[in-house]
XYZ file of C-alpha atoms in Angstrom:
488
model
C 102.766 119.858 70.888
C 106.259 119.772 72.158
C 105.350 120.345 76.219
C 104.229 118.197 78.260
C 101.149 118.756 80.512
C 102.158 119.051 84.042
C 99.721 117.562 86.488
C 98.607 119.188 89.936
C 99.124 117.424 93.116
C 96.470 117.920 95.855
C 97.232 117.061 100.015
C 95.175 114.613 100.825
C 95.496 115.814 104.755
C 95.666 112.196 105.860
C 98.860 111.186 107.104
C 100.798 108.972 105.152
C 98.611 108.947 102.146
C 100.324 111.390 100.121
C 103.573 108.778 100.085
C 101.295 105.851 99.295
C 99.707 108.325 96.017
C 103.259 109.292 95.085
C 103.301 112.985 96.489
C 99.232 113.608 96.358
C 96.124 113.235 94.177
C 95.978 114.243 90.904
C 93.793 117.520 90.457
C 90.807 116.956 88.208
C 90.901 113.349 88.556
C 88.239 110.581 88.723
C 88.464 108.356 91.846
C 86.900 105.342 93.437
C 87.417 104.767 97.166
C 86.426 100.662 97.536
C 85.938 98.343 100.495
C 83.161 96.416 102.647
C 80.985 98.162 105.425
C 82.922 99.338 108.418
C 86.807 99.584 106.576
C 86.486 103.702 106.428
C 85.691 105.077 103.042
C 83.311 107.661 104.317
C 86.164 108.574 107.296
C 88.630 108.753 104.741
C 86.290 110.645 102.162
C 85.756 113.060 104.394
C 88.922 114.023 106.399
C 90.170 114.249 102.313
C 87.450 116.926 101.795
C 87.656 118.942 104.971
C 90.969 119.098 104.141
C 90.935 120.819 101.177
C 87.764 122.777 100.606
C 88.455 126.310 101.050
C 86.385 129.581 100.249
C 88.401 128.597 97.224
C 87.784 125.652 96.698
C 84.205 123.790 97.349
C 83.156 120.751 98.061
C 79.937 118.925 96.912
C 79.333 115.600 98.687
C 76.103 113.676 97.548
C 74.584 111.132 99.594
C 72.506 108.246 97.484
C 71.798 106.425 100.559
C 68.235 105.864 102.413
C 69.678 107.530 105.482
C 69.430 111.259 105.702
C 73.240 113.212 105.399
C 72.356 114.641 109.137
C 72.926 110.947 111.006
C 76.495 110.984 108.458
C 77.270 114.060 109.922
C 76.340 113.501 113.583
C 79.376 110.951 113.860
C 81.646 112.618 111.372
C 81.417 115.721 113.409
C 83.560 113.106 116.471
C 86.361 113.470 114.317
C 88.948 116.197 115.078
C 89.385 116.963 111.414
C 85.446 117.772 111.320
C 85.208 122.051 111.040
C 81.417 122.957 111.304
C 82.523 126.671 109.967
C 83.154 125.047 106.592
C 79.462 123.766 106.284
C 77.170 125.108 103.718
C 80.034 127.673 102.505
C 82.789 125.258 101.550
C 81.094 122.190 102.224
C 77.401 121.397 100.475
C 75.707 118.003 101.842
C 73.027 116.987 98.813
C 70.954 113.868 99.113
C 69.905 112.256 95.841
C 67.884 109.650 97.212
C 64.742 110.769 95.745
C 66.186 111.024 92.663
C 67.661 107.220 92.341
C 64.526 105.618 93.783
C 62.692 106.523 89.962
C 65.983 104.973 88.588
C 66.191 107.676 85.941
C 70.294 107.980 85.323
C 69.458 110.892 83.110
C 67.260 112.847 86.065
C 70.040 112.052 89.010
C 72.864 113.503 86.092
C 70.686 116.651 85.374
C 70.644 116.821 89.162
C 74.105 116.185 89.878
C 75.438 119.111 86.947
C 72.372 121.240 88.308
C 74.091 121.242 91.409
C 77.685 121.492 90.204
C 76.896 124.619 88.022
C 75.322 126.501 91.399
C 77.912 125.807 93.796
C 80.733 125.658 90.978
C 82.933 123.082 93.147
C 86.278 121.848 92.452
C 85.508 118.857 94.372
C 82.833 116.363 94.240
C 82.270 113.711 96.572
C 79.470 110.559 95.529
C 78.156 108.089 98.812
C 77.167 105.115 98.097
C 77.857 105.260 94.536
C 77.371 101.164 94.782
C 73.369 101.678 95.256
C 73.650 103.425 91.597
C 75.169 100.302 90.756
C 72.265 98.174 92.554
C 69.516 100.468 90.693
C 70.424 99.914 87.239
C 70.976 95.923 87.875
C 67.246 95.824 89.013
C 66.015 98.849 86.856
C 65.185 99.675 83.506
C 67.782 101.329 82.347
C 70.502 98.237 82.294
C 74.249 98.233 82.517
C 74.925 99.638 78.987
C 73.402 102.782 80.520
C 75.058 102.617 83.780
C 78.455 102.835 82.275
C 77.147 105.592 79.998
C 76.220 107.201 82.989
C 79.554 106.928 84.415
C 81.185 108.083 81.371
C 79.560 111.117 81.109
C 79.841 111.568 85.001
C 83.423 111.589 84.624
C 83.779 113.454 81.600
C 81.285 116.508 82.974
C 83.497 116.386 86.105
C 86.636 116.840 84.262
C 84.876 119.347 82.190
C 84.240 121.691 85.172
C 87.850 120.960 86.509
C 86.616 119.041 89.531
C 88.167 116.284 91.356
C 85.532 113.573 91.548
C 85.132 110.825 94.736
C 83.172 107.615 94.143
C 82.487 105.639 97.315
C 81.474 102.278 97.136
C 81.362 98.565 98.488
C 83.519 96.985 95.522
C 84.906 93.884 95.234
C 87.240 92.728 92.340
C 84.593 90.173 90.862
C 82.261 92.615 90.898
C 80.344 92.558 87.917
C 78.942 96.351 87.774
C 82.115 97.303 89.243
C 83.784 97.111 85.734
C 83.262 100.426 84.160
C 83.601 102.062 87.125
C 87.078 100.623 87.441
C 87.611 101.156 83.813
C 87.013 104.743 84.326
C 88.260 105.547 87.554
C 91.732 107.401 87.082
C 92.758 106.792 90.850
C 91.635 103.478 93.023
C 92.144 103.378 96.900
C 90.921 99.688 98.054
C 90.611 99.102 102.001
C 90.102 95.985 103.788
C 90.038 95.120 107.223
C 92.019 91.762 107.505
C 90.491 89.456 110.003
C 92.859 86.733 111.517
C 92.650 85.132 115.138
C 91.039 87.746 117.457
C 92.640 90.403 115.344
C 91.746 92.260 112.760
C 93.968 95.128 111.337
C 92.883 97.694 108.296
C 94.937 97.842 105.393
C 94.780 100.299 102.858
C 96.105 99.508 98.918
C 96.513 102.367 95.962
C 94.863 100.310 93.043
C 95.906 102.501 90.711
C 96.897 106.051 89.971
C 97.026 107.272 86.430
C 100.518 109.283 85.765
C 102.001 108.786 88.373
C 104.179 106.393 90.593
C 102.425 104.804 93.762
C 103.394 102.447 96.266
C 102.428 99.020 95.871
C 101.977 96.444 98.378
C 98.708 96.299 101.154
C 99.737 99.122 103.750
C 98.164 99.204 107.784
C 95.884 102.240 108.739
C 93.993 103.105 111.639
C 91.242 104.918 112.577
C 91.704 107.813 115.476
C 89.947 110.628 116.939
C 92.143 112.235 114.428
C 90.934 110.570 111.135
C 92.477 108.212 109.082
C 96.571 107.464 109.945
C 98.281 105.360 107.295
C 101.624 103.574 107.526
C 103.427 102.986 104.364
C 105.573 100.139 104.317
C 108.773 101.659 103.464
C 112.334 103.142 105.376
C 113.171 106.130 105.881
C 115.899 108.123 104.168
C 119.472 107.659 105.091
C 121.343 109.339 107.628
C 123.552 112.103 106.293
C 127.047 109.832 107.875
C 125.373 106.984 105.268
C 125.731 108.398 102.404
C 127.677 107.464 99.367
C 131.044 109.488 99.850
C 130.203 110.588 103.578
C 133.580 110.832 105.595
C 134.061 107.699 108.025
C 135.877 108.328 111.068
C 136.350 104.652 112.610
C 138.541 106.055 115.320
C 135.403 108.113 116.712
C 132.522 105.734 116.425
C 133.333 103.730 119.680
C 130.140 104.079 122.014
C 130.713 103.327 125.889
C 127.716 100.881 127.167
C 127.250 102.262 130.735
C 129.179 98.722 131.414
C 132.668 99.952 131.505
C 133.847 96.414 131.856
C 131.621 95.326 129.099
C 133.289 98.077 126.877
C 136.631 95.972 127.559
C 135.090 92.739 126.049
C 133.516 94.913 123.317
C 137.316 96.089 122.395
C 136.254 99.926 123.426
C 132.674 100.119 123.596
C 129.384 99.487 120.802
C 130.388 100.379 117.409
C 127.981 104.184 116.659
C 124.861 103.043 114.761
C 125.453 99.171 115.863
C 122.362 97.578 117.035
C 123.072 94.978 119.972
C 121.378 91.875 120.951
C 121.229 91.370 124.697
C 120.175 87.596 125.084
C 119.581 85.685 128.355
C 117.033 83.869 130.803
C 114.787 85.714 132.632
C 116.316 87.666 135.838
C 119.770 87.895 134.502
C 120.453 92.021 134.158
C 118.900 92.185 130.476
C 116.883 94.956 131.961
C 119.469 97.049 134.003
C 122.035 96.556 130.992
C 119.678 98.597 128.697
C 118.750 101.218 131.415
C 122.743 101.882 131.853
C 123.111 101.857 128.094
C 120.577 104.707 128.210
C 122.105 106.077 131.752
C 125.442 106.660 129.658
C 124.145 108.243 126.998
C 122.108 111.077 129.303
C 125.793 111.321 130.435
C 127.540 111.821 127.053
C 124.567 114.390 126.413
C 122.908 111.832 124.085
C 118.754 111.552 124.341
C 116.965 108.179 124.004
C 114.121 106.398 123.511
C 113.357 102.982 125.452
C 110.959 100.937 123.903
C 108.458 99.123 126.801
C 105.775 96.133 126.482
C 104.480 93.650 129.266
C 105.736 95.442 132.074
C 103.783 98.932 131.178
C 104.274 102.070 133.408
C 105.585 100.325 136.358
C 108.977 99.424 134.826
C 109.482 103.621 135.935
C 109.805 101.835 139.107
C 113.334 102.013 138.127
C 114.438 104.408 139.863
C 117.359 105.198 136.736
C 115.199 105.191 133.982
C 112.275 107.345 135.785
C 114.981 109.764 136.801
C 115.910 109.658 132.954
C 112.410 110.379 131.691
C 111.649 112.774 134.306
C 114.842 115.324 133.144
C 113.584 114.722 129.448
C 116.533 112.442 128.490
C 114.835 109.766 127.183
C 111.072 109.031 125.768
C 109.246 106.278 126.859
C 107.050 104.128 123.991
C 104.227 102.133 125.664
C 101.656 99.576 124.269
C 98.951 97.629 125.549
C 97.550 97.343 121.913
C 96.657 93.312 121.109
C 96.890 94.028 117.746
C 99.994 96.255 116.929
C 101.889 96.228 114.012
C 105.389 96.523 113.395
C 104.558 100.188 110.496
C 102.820 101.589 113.386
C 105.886 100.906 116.456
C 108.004 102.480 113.825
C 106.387 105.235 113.044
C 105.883 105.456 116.610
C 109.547 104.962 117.349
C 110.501 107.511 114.257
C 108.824 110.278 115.657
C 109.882 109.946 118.876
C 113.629 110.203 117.451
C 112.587 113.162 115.370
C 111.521 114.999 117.833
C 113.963 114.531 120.888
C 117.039 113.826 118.567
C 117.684 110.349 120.118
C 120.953 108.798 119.294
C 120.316 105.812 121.483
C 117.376 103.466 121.556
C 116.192 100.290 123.746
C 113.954 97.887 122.651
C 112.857 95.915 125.859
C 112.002 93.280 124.435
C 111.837 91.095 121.502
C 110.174 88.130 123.620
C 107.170 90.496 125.037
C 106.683 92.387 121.119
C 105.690 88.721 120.044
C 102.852 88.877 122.588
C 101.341 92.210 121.098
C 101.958 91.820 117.192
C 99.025 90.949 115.409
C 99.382 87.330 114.102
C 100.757 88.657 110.972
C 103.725 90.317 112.498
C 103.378 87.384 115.187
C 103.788 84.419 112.531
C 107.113 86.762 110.817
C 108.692 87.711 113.842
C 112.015 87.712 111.741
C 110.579 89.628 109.355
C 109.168 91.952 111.694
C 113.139 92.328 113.528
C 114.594 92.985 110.333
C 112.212 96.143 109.173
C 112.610 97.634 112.756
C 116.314 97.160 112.634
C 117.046 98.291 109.395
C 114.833 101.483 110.048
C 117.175 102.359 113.066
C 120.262 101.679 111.268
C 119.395 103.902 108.620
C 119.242 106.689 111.308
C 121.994 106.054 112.504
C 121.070 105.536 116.041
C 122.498 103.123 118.142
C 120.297 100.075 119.239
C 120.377 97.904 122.361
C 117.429 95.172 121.831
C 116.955 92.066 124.749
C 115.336 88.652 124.151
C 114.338 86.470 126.750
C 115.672 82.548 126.259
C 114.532 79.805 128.372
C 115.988 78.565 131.018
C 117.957 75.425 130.187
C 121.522 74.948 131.239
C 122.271 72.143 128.631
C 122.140 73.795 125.416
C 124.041 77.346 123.712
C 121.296 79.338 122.270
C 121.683 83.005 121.191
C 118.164 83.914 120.271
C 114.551 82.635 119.391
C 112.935 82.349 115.521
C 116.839 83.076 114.335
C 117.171 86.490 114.828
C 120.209 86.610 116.298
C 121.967 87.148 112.686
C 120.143 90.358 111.912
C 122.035 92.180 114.972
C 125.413 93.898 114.407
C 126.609 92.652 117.935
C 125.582 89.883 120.762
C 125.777 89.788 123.999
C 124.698 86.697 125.438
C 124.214 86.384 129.660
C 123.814 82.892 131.278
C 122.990 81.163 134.721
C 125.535 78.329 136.130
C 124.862 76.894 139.363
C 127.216 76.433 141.895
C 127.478 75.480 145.304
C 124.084 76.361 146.104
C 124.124 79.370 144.325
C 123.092 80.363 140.422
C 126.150 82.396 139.240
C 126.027 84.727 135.797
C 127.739 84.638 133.289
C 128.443 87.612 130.600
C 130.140 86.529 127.100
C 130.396 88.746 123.389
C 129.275 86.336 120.983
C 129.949 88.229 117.903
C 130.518 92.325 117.008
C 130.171 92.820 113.294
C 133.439 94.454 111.247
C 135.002 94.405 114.451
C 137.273 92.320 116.815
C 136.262 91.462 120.463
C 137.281 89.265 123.486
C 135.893 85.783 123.828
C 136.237 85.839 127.761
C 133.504 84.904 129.741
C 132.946 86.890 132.627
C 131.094 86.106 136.148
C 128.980 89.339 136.809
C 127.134 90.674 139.755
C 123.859 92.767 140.198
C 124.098 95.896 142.876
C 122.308 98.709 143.924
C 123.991 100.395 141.376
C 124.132 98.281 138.327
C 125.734 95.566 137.007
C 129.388 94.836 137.839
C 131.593 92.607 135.551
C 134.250 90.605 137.454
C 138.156 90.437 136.198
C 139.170 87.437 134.318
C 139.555 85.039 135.724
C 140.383 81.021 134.553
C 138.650 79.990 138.034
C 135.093 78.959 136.109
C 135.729 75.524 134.468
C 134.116 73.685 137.711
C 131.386 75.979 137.683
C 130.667 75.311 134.477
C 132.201 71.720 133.660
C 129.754 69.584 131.186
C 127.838 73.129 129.976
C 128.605 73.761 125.884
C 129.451 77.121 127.111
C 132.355 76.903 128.765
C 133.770 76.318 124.987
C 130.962 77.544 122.764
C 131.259 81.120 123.186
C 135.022 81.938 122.164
């Protein structure tokens, strides 16, 4: 036998889970969808199956538990996946509870093939297939027999060239969970993961016979839509990032909206930089991002602005509402307690797909703390870096603000040491001064790149922010603060 066999790959229909498989399911093979009560197996069983069975291809989904497949159905149906049309011609509800109450494995097999052989389906569907489990453990036919059972479950399956669904409350140490795993070509675990006052679903591929899966645990959630699953992972370069791509240095100058800022920036953000805009509250953090947007409408550029604590009523801005009013730039809200940094992105991905955003805000770091789920929440560095590096690889360019607090003693850049994952930083400052606070502007750093280490007095208008001239006037304003020295 010199070829090899090549092995068909079936849509799921569930977003995301195809990547997480490695492009799909294998046709014809044996699966076991795991997890506790409540964590979606029969959600994700059944947007799977809707989504494939076709006059073409049939579905058989047996039901083993007390409760009759009707009550399954009446929530299912709440699910925009759900099509009633495909109902007893593509999709065939049997309920084998009868059947496993006498605890005869051979009688609920005969049954099983009986019903495989009329409806000739290419795939087969098996909920709970734990109370099998639970019936030979109290019953007389013993575990030797239940994984005989499952052996010749699996091998009939593959016989008729059906792909084959076990559902079932597993957990590793599981003892009648054994030959079921042993069997089981394909493994999807879920788990809901319960910390704080959070708890966030996670979804892991097990294991996939022949063929490459991600690892890792990866979030889901559950929609009016189904099952949505975000795999851990970035997304493909941009085409200026590839290996060999021309670079054109001389054109990737971006102005800021801050044409004084530009100046200290030696000619404006580097294209595809991200920037770190760091200061106490009420210094311009805000206003610099919404002309960083403003000049990009300008330049023909779309963006995206990124928006937490302050909701809807940050359109207030009179700029930025104008801006998302014309279709220039996409607003991202959440009031989510719980969010995770897979689904922002995915959030944040799409919205770049879609409009063709070359310029993003992120507004800001300090308020995304607030809404992570304590996982994201306890890695907030962690959490920075996968956002950041997502946007770098498409090439956008990135404006990001973190809120400091307010003390006048001490030269900080940043909080939990993120500073050092940004290409750029600017870094804005109150001094007080004859009965006034002043600000301050300064570039801390611009990666690959030379820039001024001036610090600038600014002002706040109607119209923006306005950087002052330099000036060598600000050494009483500032005497005994590190940054009259620090910044440079």
């Amino acid at each position: 036998m010199s070829e090899k066999v090549s092995l068909g790959k079936l849509s799921t229909g569930v977003q995301g889970l195809d990547v997480l498989l490695g492009g799909g399911l294998s046709e014809f093979s044996f699966n076991l969808i795991a997890g506790p009560p409540g964590s979606g197996k029969t959600t994700l069983a059944h947007q799977m199956m809707f989504a494939l069975a076709s006059g073409e291809r049939r579905a058989l989904f047996f039901t083993v538990l007390g409760e009759p497949p009707l009550k399954m159905l009446r929530y299912q149906q709440q699910y925009s996946f759900f099509d009633m049309a495909k109902v007893g011609t593509a999709v065939r509800y049997i309920n084998l509870a009868e059947d496993l109450r006498a605890g005869d494995f051979s009688a609920v097999l005969a049954r099983i093939m009986k019903e495989v052989e009329d409806f000739a389906p290419s795939l087969v569907f098996v909920d709970s297939f734990r109370s099998v489990a639970q019936t030979a453990r109290s019953g007389n036919e013993g575990v030797a027999d239940l994984q005989h059972f499952i052996q010749e479950l699996g091998t009939r399956m593959t016989s008729w060239q059906a792909t084959t669904f076990l559902i079932g409350e597993y957990l590793h140490g599981d003892a009648e969970a054994s030959p079921i795993m042993t069997v089981a070509d394909g493994m999807i675990a879920l788990t809901p993961v319960h910390e704080e006052n959070s708890v966030v679903r996670k979804m892991r591929v097990v294991k996939m016979r022949g063929q490459a899966h991600l690892n890792g645990s990866h979030t889901f959630r559950i929609t009016d839509d189904g099952i949505r699953v975000y795999p851990r992972m970035l997304p493909p370069l941009a085409p200026d990032h590839h290996e060999g791509a021309p670079v054109d240095l001389a054109t990737r100058r971006i102005p800021t909206g801050t044409p004084d800022l530009d100046t200290l920036l030696h000619g404006g953000l580097p294209q595809g930089h991200s920037m770190l805009v760091s200061g106490p509250s009420g210094c311009g953090k805000t206003i610099l991002g919404t002309q960083f947007l403003r000049e990009g409408a300008r330049q023909g550029e779309k963006g995206v602005a990124v928006s937490f604590e302050k909701g809807t009523s940050r359109l207030r801005n009179a700029d930025l509402a104008a801006m998302v009013e014309s279709g220039d730039v996409e607003v991202i809200e959440s009031r989510m307690i719980d969010l995770t940094v897979d689904e922002l992105l995915d959030a944040m991905n799409e919205a770049i797909d879609r409009t063709g955003a070359r310029r993003v805000v992120v507004d800001s770091l300090s308020e995304l703390a607030l809404y992570l789920a304590p996982e994201g929440r306890n890695q907030l560095r962690a959490t920075v870096f996968q956002m950041l590096s997502s946007l770098a690889k498409r090439g956008v360019s990135v404006l990001v603000t973190m809120g400091l607090d307010d003390d006048f003693t001490q030269l900080r850049f940043s909080q939990s040491e993120v500073a050092y994952l940004t290409d750029a930083i600017v870094l804005m400052r109150f001094a007080e001064s004859g009965g006034q606070l002043r600000r301050f502007i300064s570039v801390v750093k611009v990666r690959g790149s030379g820039h001024s280490p001036d610090l600038r007095q600014f002002h706040i208008g109607d119209d923006g922010i306005h950087i002052d001239p330099a000036s060598t006037g600000y050494e009483g304003v500032l005497h005994g603060l590190p940054i009259a020295r620090g910044i440079a």
